[in-house]
Short mmCIF file of C-alpha atoms in Angstrom, two decimals:
data_model
loop_
_atom_site.label_atom_id
_atom_site.label_comp_id
_atom_site.label_asym_id
_atom_site.label_seq_id
_atom_site.Cartn_x
_atom_site.Cartn_y
_atom_site.Cartn_z
CA MET A 1 13.31 2.12 12.46
CA PRO A 2 12.14 5.12 10.40
CA LEU A 3 9.55 4.26 7.78
CA THR A 4 10.88 4.69 4.26
CA ARG A 5 8.92 4.98 1.07
CA ARG A 6 10.52 1.78 -0.26
CA GLY A 7 9.61 -0.22 2.81
CA PHE A 8 5.99 0.85 2.67
CA THR A 9 5.78 0.26 -1.06
CA GLY A 10 6.98 -3.28 -0.49
CA MET A 11 4.16 -3.97 1.92
CA LEU A 12 1.63 -2.66 -0.57
CA ILE A 13 2.96 -4.75 -3.44
CA ALA A 14 2.44 -7.81 -1.28
CA ALA A 15 -1.18 -6.90 -0.48
CA ALA A 16 -3.74 -9.53 -1.37
CA VAL A 17 -6.29 -8.95 -4.10
CA THR A 18 -9.30 -11.23 -4.14
CA PRO A 19 -9.05 -13.33 -7.33
CA ALA A 20 -11.78 -12.94 -9.93
CA PRO A 21 -12.66 -15.71 -12.35
CA LEU A 22 -10.97 -15.24 -15.70
CA ARG A 23 -13.64 -14.51 -18.29
CA ALA A 24 -13.50 -14.30 -22.06
CA GLN A 25 -12.94 -10.65 -22.93
CA ASP A 26 -14.09 -8.73 -25.97
CA ASP A 27 -11.16 -6.36 -25.48
CA PRO A 28 -7.78 -8.10 -25.99
CA VAL A 29 -5.99 -5.26 -24.12
CA LEU A 30 -8.18 -5.79 -21.06
CA ALA A 31 -7.62 -9.54 -21.25
CA ALA A 32 -3.84 -9.02 -21.35
CA LEU A 33 -3.98 -6.56 -18.45
CA ARG A 34 -5.88 -9.05 -16.31
CA SER A 35 -3.46 -11.89 -16.99
CA PRO A 36 -0.82 -10.93 -14.36
CA LEU A 37 -3.35 -11.07 -11.53
CA TYR A 38 -5.88 -13.63 -12.69
CA GLY A 39 -4.27 -15.67 -15.48
CA THR A 40 -2.35 -18.91 -15.67
CA SER A 41 1.38 -18.82 -16.41
CA SER A 42 0.65 -19.38 -20.08
CA GLU A 43 -1.98 -16.64 -20.20
CA PHE A 44 0.36 -14.25 -18.40
CA ALA A 45 3.20 -14.94 -20.85
CA LYS A 46 0.90 -14.40 -23.83
CA GLY A 47 -0.44 -11.19 -22.27
CA MET A 48 3.02 -9.71 -21.86
CA ILE A 49 4.01 -10.64 -25.42
CA PHE A 50 0.83 -8.98 -26.67
CA MET A 51 1.65 -5.78 -24.79
CA ARG A 52 5.23 -5.64 -26.10
CA GLU A 53 4.15 -6.23 -29.69
CA ARG A 54 1.37 -3.65 -29.39
CA GLY A 55 4.09 -1.18 -28.39
CA SER A 56 2.08 1.65 -26.83
CA PRO A 57 2.77 3.25 -23.41
CA ASP A 58 -0.97 3.89 -22.91
CA VAL A 59 -1.19 0.57 -21.02
CA VAL A 60 1.59 1.43 -18.54
CA PRO A 61 -0.83 2.94 -15.95
CA ALA A 62 -2.81 -0.29 -15.87
CA LEU A 63 0.33 -2.45 -15.85
CA LEU A 64 1.48 -0.40 -12.88
CA THR A 65 -1.63 -1.51 -11.01
CA SER A 66 -0.86 -5.11 -12.01
CA MET A 67 2.73 -4.79 -10.82
CA ARG A 68 1.71 -3.34 -7.47
CA PHE A 69 -0.65 -6.16 -6.59
CA SER A 70 0.73 -9.20 -8.39
CA ARG A 71 2.61 -11.92 -6.53
CA GLY A 72 5.84 -13.12 -8.07
CA ARG A 73 5.27 -11.55 -11.47
CA GLN A 74 6.45 -8.00 -10.80
CA GLY A 75 9.80 -8.39 -12.57
CA ARG A 76 8.34 -9.49 -15.89
CA ILE A 77 5.66 -6.78 -15.77
CA ALA A 78 8.32 -4.16 -15.03
CA GLU A 79 10.41 -5.28 -18.01
CA VAL A 80 7.46 -4.67 -20.32
CA MET A 81 6.74 -1.29 -18.70
CA ASP A 82 10.38 -0.20 -19.06
CA GLU A 83 10.34 -1.15 -22.72
CA LEU A 84 7.04 0.58 -23.52
CA ALA A 85 7.86 3.79 -21.65
CA GLY A 86 11.57 3.94 -22.42
CA GLN A 87 12.45 3.97 -18.71
CA LYS A 88 14.53 1.91 -16.32
CA PHE A 89 12.47 2.04 -13.13
CA GLY A 90 12.05 -1.71 -12.79
CA THR A 91 9.72 -2.68 -9.97
CA ASP A 92 9.95 0.71 -8.21
CA TRP A 93 6.24 1.54 -7.87
CA PHE A 94 7.08 4.92 -6.31
CA GLU A 95 9.13 6.08 -9.31
CA TRP A 96 6.53 4.84 -11.77
CA MET A 97 3.84 6.88 -9.99
CA LEU A 98 6.03 9.97 -10.24
CA TRP A 99 6.56 9.21 -13.93
CA GLN A 100 2.78 9.17 -14.39
CA GLU A 101 2.47 12.55 -12.71
CA ARG A 102 5.21 13.99 -14.92
CA ASN A 103 3.58 12.70 -18.13
CA PRO A 104 -0.05 13.83 -18.27
CA GLN A 105 0.13 13.73 -22.06
CA ILE A 106 -0.06 9.92 -21.95
CA ILE A 107 -3.78 9.13 -21.97
CA PRO A 108 -4.43 5.66 -20.51
CA HIS A 109 -6.11 3.03 -22.63
CA PRO A 110 -9.88 2.89 -21.88
CA SER A 111 -9.44 -0.57 -20.36
CA LEU A 112 -7.78 1.06 -17.33
CA ILE A 113 -11.19 1.92 -15.90
CA PRO A 114 -12.77 -1.56 -15.81
CA PHE A 115 -9.45 -3.18 -14.89
CA LYS A 116 -8.46 -0.90 -12.02
CA ARG A 117 -12.04 -0.86 -10.78
CA GLU A 118 -12.04 -4.67 -10.67
CA VAL A 119 -8.76 -4.74 -8.76
CA LEU A 120 -9.89 -2.19 -6.19
CA LEU A 121 -13.24 -3.89 -5.65
CA GLY A 122 -11.27 -7.08 -5.02
CA ILE A 123 -9.71 -5.29 -2.06
CA ASP A 124 -13.00 -3.90 -0.73
CA GLU A 125 -16.34 -4.29 -2.48
CA ASN A 126 -17.52 -1.18 -0.62
CA PHE A 127 -15.26 0.89 -2.90
CA ASP A 128 -18.00 0.46 -5.49
CA VAL A 129 -19.83 3.53 -4.15
CA PHE A 130 -16.86 5.70 -5.20
CA LEU A 131 -16.04 3.97 -8.46
CA LYS A 132 -19.24 4.02 -10.47
CA PRO A 133 -18.15 3.73 -14.13
CA GLU A 134 -20.26 6.71 -15.18
CA TYR A 135 -18.18 8.99 -12.93
CA LEU A 136 -14.76 7.64 -13.95
CA ALA A 137 -14.72 8.97 -17.50
CA ARG A 138 -11.75 11.30 -17.90
CA LYS A 139 -13.87 14.33 -18.79
CA ARG A 140 -16.03 13.86 -15.68
CA MET A 141 -13.18 13.78 -13.15
CA LYS A 142 -11.17 16.66 -11.71
CA ILE A 143 -8.19 14.41 -11.05
CA ARG A 144 -6.51 11.64 -13.06
CA PHE A 145 -7.86 8.17 -12.36
CA GLU A 146 -4.45 6.60 -12.97
CA GLU A 147 -3.02 8.66 -10.08
CA ILE A 148 -5.61 7.55 -7.51
CA ALA A 149 -3.75 5.18 -5.19
CA TRP A 150 -5.05 2.76 -2.63
CA GLY A 151 -3.85 3.92 0.79
CA GLY A 152 -3.70 0.51 2.46
CA VAL A 153 -7.08 0.59 4.25
CA ARG A 154 -10.66 -0.19 3.32
CA LYS A 155 -13.53 2.30 3.18
CA ASP A 156 -13.82 3.85 6.67
CA GLY A 157 -10.75 1.86 7.69
CA ILE A 158 -9.72 5.14 9.29
CA PRO A 159 -12.98 5.81 11.18
CA SER A 160 -14.25 9.34 11.57
CA LEU A 161 -15.33 10.70 14.95
CA ASP A 162 -18.90 11.94 14.70
CA ASN A 163 -20.05 14.14 17.59
CA PRO A 164 -17.53 12.43 19.91
CA GLU A 165 -17.53 12.52 23.69
CA LEU A 166 -15.85 15.55 25.24
CA LEU A 167 -14.39 16.29 28.68
CA PRO A 168 -13.82 19.47 30.67
CA ALA A 169 -10.15 20.45 30.71
CA ALA A 170 -9.76 19.53 34.39
CA LYS A 171 -10.68 15.90 33.68
CA ALA A 172 -8.34 15.41 30.69
CA ASN A 173 -5.70 13.74 32.86
CA TYR A 174 -4.43 11.65 29.97
CA LEU A 175 -2.90 14.69 28.20
CA LYS A 176 0.69 15.85 28.62
CA GLY A 177 1.42 19.56 28.60
CA ASP A 178 3.41 19.43 25.35
CA ASP A 179 0.88 17.28 23.49
CA LEU A 180 -0.29 19.17 20.41
CA VAL A 181 -3.98 19.87 19.93
CA PHE A 182 -6.19 21.34 17.25
CA GLY A 183 -7.85 24.32 18.92
CA VAL A 184 -11.24 25.54 17.71
CA SER A 185 -13.50 28.28 19.06
CA ILE A 186 -16.77 29.24 17.36
CA ASN A 187 -19.31 31.57 18.94
CA GLY A 188 -17.80 31.00 22.36
CA ASP A 189 -17.83 27.20 22.08
CA THR A 190 -14.18 26.25 22.63
CA ARG A 191 -12.75 22.78 22.06
CA ALA A 192 -9.44 20.94 21.78
CA TYR A 193 -8.79 17.84 19.67
CA PRO A 194 -5.41 16.20 20.43
CA LEU A 195 -3.37 15.20 17.40
CA ARG A 196 -2.44 11.94 19.15
CA ILE A 197 -6.13 10.94 18.85
CA MET A 198 -6.98 12.63 15.57
CA GLY A 199 -4.05 10.89 13.86
CA TRP A 200 -5.99 7.63 14.19
CA HIS A 201 -9.24 9.10 12.84
CA GLU A 202 -8.28 11.95 10.50
CA MET A 203 -11.81 13.38 10.52
CA PHE A 204 -14.41 14.66 12.92
CA ASN A 205 -17.94 15.81 12.16
CA GLU A 206 -19.27 18.18 14.79
CA VAL A 207 -21.54 21.12 15.53
CA ILE A 208 -19.45 23.77 17.31
CA GLY A 209 -21.06 27.02 18.41
CA GLY A 210 -24.10 26.19 16.31
CA VAL A 211 -22.00 25.71 13.14
CA ALA A 212 -21.71 22.32 11.44
CA VAL A 213 -18.03 21.65 10.74
CA ALA A 214 -15.63 18.86 9.86
CA LEU A 215 -11.92 18.75 10.60
CA ALA A 216 -10.17 16.99 7.72
CA TYR A 217 -6.75 15.90 8.97
CA CYS A 218 -4.43 14.45 6.36
CA THR A 219 -1.59 12.98 8.39
CA LEU A 220 0.44 12.33 5.23
CA CYS A 221 0.47 15.99 4.24
CA GLY A 222 0.51 17.36 7.78
CA SER A 223 -2.62 19.45 7.31
CA GLY A 224 -5.72 19.73 9.49
CA ILE A 225 -8.32 21.95 7.81
CA LEU A 226 -11.59 22.99 9.42
CA PHE A 227 -14.47 23.19 6.94
CA GLU A 228 -18.04 24.35 7.28
CA THR A 229 -20.23 21.49 6.07
CA LYS A 230 -23.53 23.29 5.51
CA VAL A 231 -23.44 24.39 1.90
CA LYS A 232 -25.87 26.41 -0.16
CA GLY A 233 -28.51 24.37 -1.94
CA ARG A 234 -28.33 21.31 0.34
CA ARG A 235 -30.84 20.73 3.11
CA ARG A 236 -28.49 19.04 5.56
CA PRO A 237 -24.82 19.48 6.42
CA LEU A 238 -22.47 17.12 4.64
CA VAL A 239 -20.90 14.40 6.78
CA PHE A 240 -17.44 13.20 5.76
CA GLY A 241 -15.36 10.05 6.08
CA SER A 242 -12.08 8.61 4.78
CA SER A 243 -12.36 6.73 1.50
CA GLY A 244 -9.15 4.71 1.72
CA PHE A 245 -7.80 6.40 -1.42
CA LEU A 246 -5.05 8.96 -1.94
CA TYR A 247 -4.10 11.35 -4.69
CA ARG A 248 -0.49 12.55 -4.74
CA SER A 249 -0.12 11.59 -1.09
CA ASN A 250 -3.25 13.51 -0.16
CA LYS A 251 -6.30 12.05 1.53
CA LEU A 252 -9.43 11.69 -0.60
CA MET A 253 -12.35 12.14 1.77
CA PHE A 254 -15.96 11.43 0.85
CA ASP A 255 -19.37 12.72 1.81
CA ARG A 256 -21.85 10.13 3.06
CA GLU A 257 -24.80 11.55 1.14
CA THR A 258 -23.53 11.30 -2.44
CA HIS A 259 -20.29 9.32 -1.96
CA SER A 260 -18.42 11.86 -4.02
CA LEU A 261 -14.66 11.90 -3.45
CA TRP A 262 -13.24 15.23 -2.26
CA ASN A 263 -9.76 16.69 -2.25
CA GLN A 264 -9.03 17.19 1.45
CA TYR A 265 -6.63 20.01 0.69
CA THR A 266 -8.92 22.18 -1.44
CA GLY A 267 -12.35 21.26 -0.07
CA LYS A 268 -13.65 20.53 -3.57
CA PRO A 269 -15.33 17.39 -4.98
CA VAL A 270 -13.17 15.68 -7.60
CA VAL A 271 -14.97 12.42 -8.46
CA GLY A 272 -18.67 11.59 -8.37
CA PRO A 273 -22.08 13.27 -8.46
CA LEU A 274 -20.93 16.60 -6.99
CA VAL A 275 -18.23 17.27 -9.58
CA ASP A 276 -19.13 20.48 -11.43
CA SER A 277 -21.54 21.44 -8.63
CA GLY A 278 -19.43 24.52 -7.92
CA ILE A 279 -19.18 23.58 -4.24
CA GLU A 280 -16.07 24.64 -2.37
CA LEU A 281 -16.20 24.17 1.39
CA LYS A 282 -15.64 27.33 3.41
CA GLN A 283 -12.72 27.23 5.82
CA ARG A 284 -12.93 28.17 9.48
CA PRO A 285 -9.94 29.14 11.64
CA VAL A 286 -8.14 26.34 13.47
CA VAL A 287 -4.85 26.42 15.32
CA ILE A 288 -2.30 23.83 16.38
CA THR A 289 -0.72 24.51 19.75
CA SER A 290 0.34 22.71 22.92
CA TRP A 291 -2.23 21.52 25.42
CA ASP A 292 -0.64 23.68 28.13
CA ALA A 293 -0.86 26.81 25.96
CA TRP A 294 -4.44 26.13 24.87
CA LYS A 295 -5.64 25.32 28.38
CA ALA A 296 -3.96 28.43 29.80
CA SER A 297 -5.73 30.75 27.36
CA HIS A 298 -8.99 28.75 27.34
CA PRO A 299 -9.47 27.30 30.84
CA LYS A 300 -13.12 26.42 30.12
CA THR A 301 -12.30 24.48 26.98
CA GLN A 302 -13.70 21.03 26.33
CA VAL A 303 -11.36 18.36 25.05
CA LEU A 304 -11.78 15.09 23.22
CA SER A 305 -12.24 12.06 25.48
CA LEU A 306 -10.29 8.82 25.08
CA ASN A 307 -13.68 7.10 24.98
CA THR A 308 -13.98 7.25 21.19
CA GLY A 309 -15.67 3.89 20.71
CA HIS A 310 -12.54 2.52 19.03
CA ARG A 311 -9.59 0.53 20.34
CA ARG A 312 -6.41 2.43 19.47
CA ASP A 313 -3.15 3.26 21.19
CA TYR A 314 -3.72 6.95 21.83
CA GLY A 315 -0.38 7.42 23.61
CA SER A 316 1.77 10.49 23.00
CA GLY A 317 3.93 10.16 19.89
CA VAL A 318 2.52 6.77 18.87
CA VAL A 319 0.44 7.33 15.74
CA TYR A 320 2.54 7.76 12.56
CA GLN A 321 5.68 8.04 14.68
CA ASP A 322 7.98 6.69 11.97
CA TYR A 323 6.46 8.84 9.25
CA PHE A 324 6.62 12.07 11.22
CA SER A 325 10.26 11.44 12.12
CA SER A 326 11.30 10.64 8.53
CA ALA A 327 12.20 13.09 5.77
CA GLU A 328 10.64 10.71 3.22
CA LEU A 329 7.10 10.60 1.88
CA MET A 330 5.10 7.42 2.29
CA PHE A 331 3.31 7.86 -1.05
CA PRO A 332 4.54 9.50 -4.25
CA ALA A 333 4.07 13.17 -5.12
CA LEU A 334 6.27 15.43 -7.22
CA VAL A 335 7.65 18.35 -5.28
CA ASP A 336 9.99 21.25 -6.00
CA GLN A 337 12.58 21.13 -3.21
CA SER A 338 14.75 23.94 -4.52
CA ARG A 339 13.42 26.34 -1.87
CA HIS A 340 12.07 24.10 0.89
CA ARG A 341 12.34 20.46 1.87
CA GLN A 342 9.28 18.38 1.12
CA LYS A 343 8.27 17.98 4.77
CA ASP A 344 9.05 21.50 5.95
CA TYR A 345 5.99 23.06 7.54
CA VAL A 346 4.23 26.09 6.09
CA PHE A 347 1.17 28.05 7.19
CA ALA A 348 -1.29 28.17 4.30
CA VAL A 349 -4.02 30.72 3.57
CA ARG A 350 -6.47 30.58 0.67
CA GLN A 351 -8.70 33.60 0.99
CA PHE A 352 -9.55 36.84 -0.85
CA GLY A 353 -9.20 35.12 -4.21
CA ALA A 354 -5.55 34.22 -3.64
CA ALA A 355 -3.27 31.68 -1.99
CA ARG A 356 -0.11 32.34 -0.01
CA ALA A 357 2.09 30.34 2.36
CA TRP A 358 4.53 31.30 5.10
CA PRO A 359 7.32 28.87 6.08
CA LEU A 360 6.99 28.01 9.75
CA ASP A 361 10.69 28.63 10.30
CA ALA A 362 10.20 32.29 9.30
CA PHE A 363 8.68 32.77 12.75
CA GLU A 364 11.93 31.72 14.42
CA GLU A 365 13.42 35.11 13.54
CA LYS A 366 10.35 37.11 14.55
CA SER A 367 7.07 35.98 16.06
CA ILE A 368 5.03 38.61 14.17
CA ILE A 369 5.04 39.05 10.40
CA ASN A 370 3.28 41.97 8.72
CA ASP A 371 2.42 40.91 5.19
CA ALA A 372 -0.48 40.76 2.73
CA ILE A 373 -2.40 38.35 0.55
CA ALA A 374 -3.64 39.81 -2.72
CA GLN A 375 -4.61 43.36 -1.65
CA THR A 376 -5.50 42.48 1.94
CA PRO A 377 -2.96 43.38 4.66
CA LEU A 378 -2.40 40.57 7.17
CA VAL A 379 -0.55 40.11 10.42
CA LEU A 380 0.59 36.62 11.36
CA ILE A 381 1.55 35.61 14.88
CA GLY A 382 3.53 32.39 15.14
CA ASN A 383 5.40 30.07 17.46
CA PRO A 384 7.24 27.33 15.55
CA SER A 385 8.04 25.29 18.67
CA LYS A 386 4.30 24.68 19.10
CA ARG A 387 3.54 24.62 15.34
CA THR A 388 1.27 27.61 16.03
CA VAL A 389 0.27 30.37 13.60
CA ARG A 390 -2.77 32.66 13.67
CA ALA A 391 -3.55 35.19 10.93
CA TYR A 392 -5.62 38.37 11.16
CA GLU A 393 -6.53 41.24 8.90
CA ARG A 394 -4.45 44.20 10.08
CA GLY A 395 -6.05 47.13 8.24
CA PRO A 396 -3.72 50.16 8.26
CA HIS A 397 -1.71 48.91 11.26
CA ARG A 398 1.66 47.27 11.59
CA PHE A 399 2.32 45.13 14.62
CA GLN A 400 5.26 44.09 16.75
CA GLN A 401 5.82 41.85 19.76
CA ARG A 402 7.12 43.41 22.95
CA GLY A 403 7.43 40.85 25.71
CA GLU A 404 4.03 39.18 25.93
CA GLU A 405 2.22 42.12 24.31
CA VAL A 406 1.16 42.63 20.70
CA LEU A 407 1.49 46.33 19.91
CA ASP A 408 0.45 48.35 16.89
CA ASP A 409 2.50 51.16 15.36
CA THR A 410 1.03 53.70 17.79
CA GLY A 411 2.09 51.64 20.81
CA LEU A 412 -1.41 50.44 21.69
CA ALA A 413 -1.79 46.85 22.91
CA TRP A 414 -4.09 44.30 21.28
CA THR A 415 -5.38 41.03 22.72
CA VAL A 416 -5.03 37.86 20.66
CA THR A 417 -8.26 35.81 20.58
CA GLU A 418 -9.48 32.95 18.40
CA THR A 419 -11.85 35.23 16.48
CA ALA A 420 -10.05 38.58 16.28
CA LEU A 421 -7.33 40.90 17.48
CA GLU A 422 -9.09 43.12 20.01
CA ARG A 423 -8.19 46.55 21.35
CA SER A 424 -9.38 47.94 24.69
CA ASP A 425 -11.68 50.45 22.97
CA GLY A 426 -13.58 47.58 21.33
CA LYS A 427 -12.01 47.72 17.89
CA LYS A 428 -11.53 44.29 16.33
CA LEU A 429 -9.49 42.94 13.42
CA PRO A 430 -10.98 39.65 12.19
CA ARG A 431 -9.20 36.29 12.15
CA VAL A 432 -8.36 34.79 8.76
CA ALA A 433 -8.70 31.04 8.25
CA GLY A 434 -5.50 29.12 7.55
CA HIS A 435 -3.79 25.87 8.43
CA ILE A 436 -0.41 24.18 8.81
CA SER A 437 0.79 21.91 6.01
CA TYR A 438 3.84 20.12 4.73
CA TRP A 439 5.52 22.00 1.90
CA PHE A 440 5.07 19.16 -0.60
CA ALA A 441 1.28 19.32 -0.35
CA TRP A 442 1.17 23.08 -0.82
CA ASP A 443 3.61 22.91 -3.72
CA ASN A 444 1.83 20.00 -5.35
CA TYR A 445 -1.67 21.44 -5.21
CA LEU A 446 -1.16 25.19 -5.29
CA GLY A 447 2.45 25.84 -6.26
CA ASP A 448 1.67 27.32 -9.69
CA ALA A 449 -1.19 29.51 -8.45
CA ALA A 450 0.24 30.66 -5.13
CA THR A 451 2.92 32.81 -3.60
CA ILE A 452 5.33 32.00 -0.80
CA TYR A 453 6.66 34.43 1.80
CA GLY A 454 10.38 34.98 1.44
CA GLY A 455 10.52 34.04 -2.23
#
C-alpha cells in the first residue's frame, strides 16, 4: 500500500512523549500549553479556556506541537486552534504545518521555545545538543523554530557510514545491473555507493582521492549532494550525521564538532554555534547512474560493501519503497505545482553566483542540452532512465550527440569523464557540480532566487 501523508501523520500523532512532572509555572501561557500533554483533565480544560479567552494566534505553533503528540485530546486542541487562527483544519497536522509556512507574519509566543524543547527532549534527551536555548532565539536562527519537525527517529537514528568498507567491482555480487548508485571520482579514486544502501544511512563521511567529503542524501527530497568537509578556519574536516529533525521535508544534518544543525540542501548552518560563521560547504560532482553503466565506464571502481556494521534489509527497492512510488510528500512543504509536479526530478546547479535547474524529462527529447547559468555556458548530458545528468563548462562550443559520440560544432569528438570533457588534443572542459532533486525541494528552497530551464 503506498504511503500517504495522512497515514504517516497518524503514526506521528500517536508517538509517545515521556511525561514530565507538572510544575508551577510563572508563565500562564506556558502552563496552559503544557496542560494537553502533562495536565489532568481539569488542568487541560482550564488551559484550553485560557487560550480561547486570550484570543491570540501566537500560541497556535505550540498548540500544534501539543496536538501532534497528545493522546486523545487532539480534537479539543484543534477546536481552539481553528478558532484562534480562523481556520477549519481540525486535527490535520499536515495542513496546519503548511499554514505556518504560509504565515510567517505570526510570531510565536516566547513560550514556544521552552515548551517545544521540553517535548522534543522527552522523545530523546540527546536532542539537547541541538536545542540549547541560547541558539533558539528567533534572531539567532536562519530557519523558523516552529517549522522544525521531528522526523520520527532519534539522534543518529539514521546512522551515518564513516569510512565504510569497500569492495572491488568484481566482488560486488549483491548488486543488480539496474540498481542505481551514486558515482564519485576524485583524483583518480573512483567509488560507487548504491542508493539501496545509502537510503538507510543518508550520509557518508569519507576521504576520496585525498579530499574529505560527505554525501548528504535526503531521501525525502530525492537529493544526494557531495560536499567538501574541510573548510577554511577549521583544523579538521567536519563530520556529519542525521539529527532526526526536518525542515520543510528536508533533512537537517549536524556536524559532530559543534552540533550545529545544517540545511542539507544548501550546505549552510542554520541553528547553533556556526550560524553567521559564513560557512557554505563546497559541492563536488556526483552522479546517479545504474551499476551496469558505472561499472562499464569505471571497471576499477570500488563499491560499498554490505558489511556496514548495521542490520538492515539492503535489498533492491526495499528502502522507502512506498514513498518513492507515491506522488505524495511524507512531510509538509509548500510547493508551486503550476509548472512541475512536486516529485518530478530536476538536475540542480548552484555555481557561479547563481542557481538553475533542468527538469529530468527535458533529456527525453535530447540527451544533450546547451545552456548557461548566469554568464557561464554549460553543456548537460543526461539519461532520464538512469536518473543521470552531468554538467560541464562548454566555453565557445555547442555540442550534440551522434550515436555514442559527443561532438562539438566542428565535428570533433569529446570523451565524457567524471572530471571533464576531454578532446584528443588534450583540451579539457571542467565538470560542474550538480545533483538530482525532487522539484518541491528546489522550489521550496531556491524557487525565488533561481531559474528553471524551459520556463
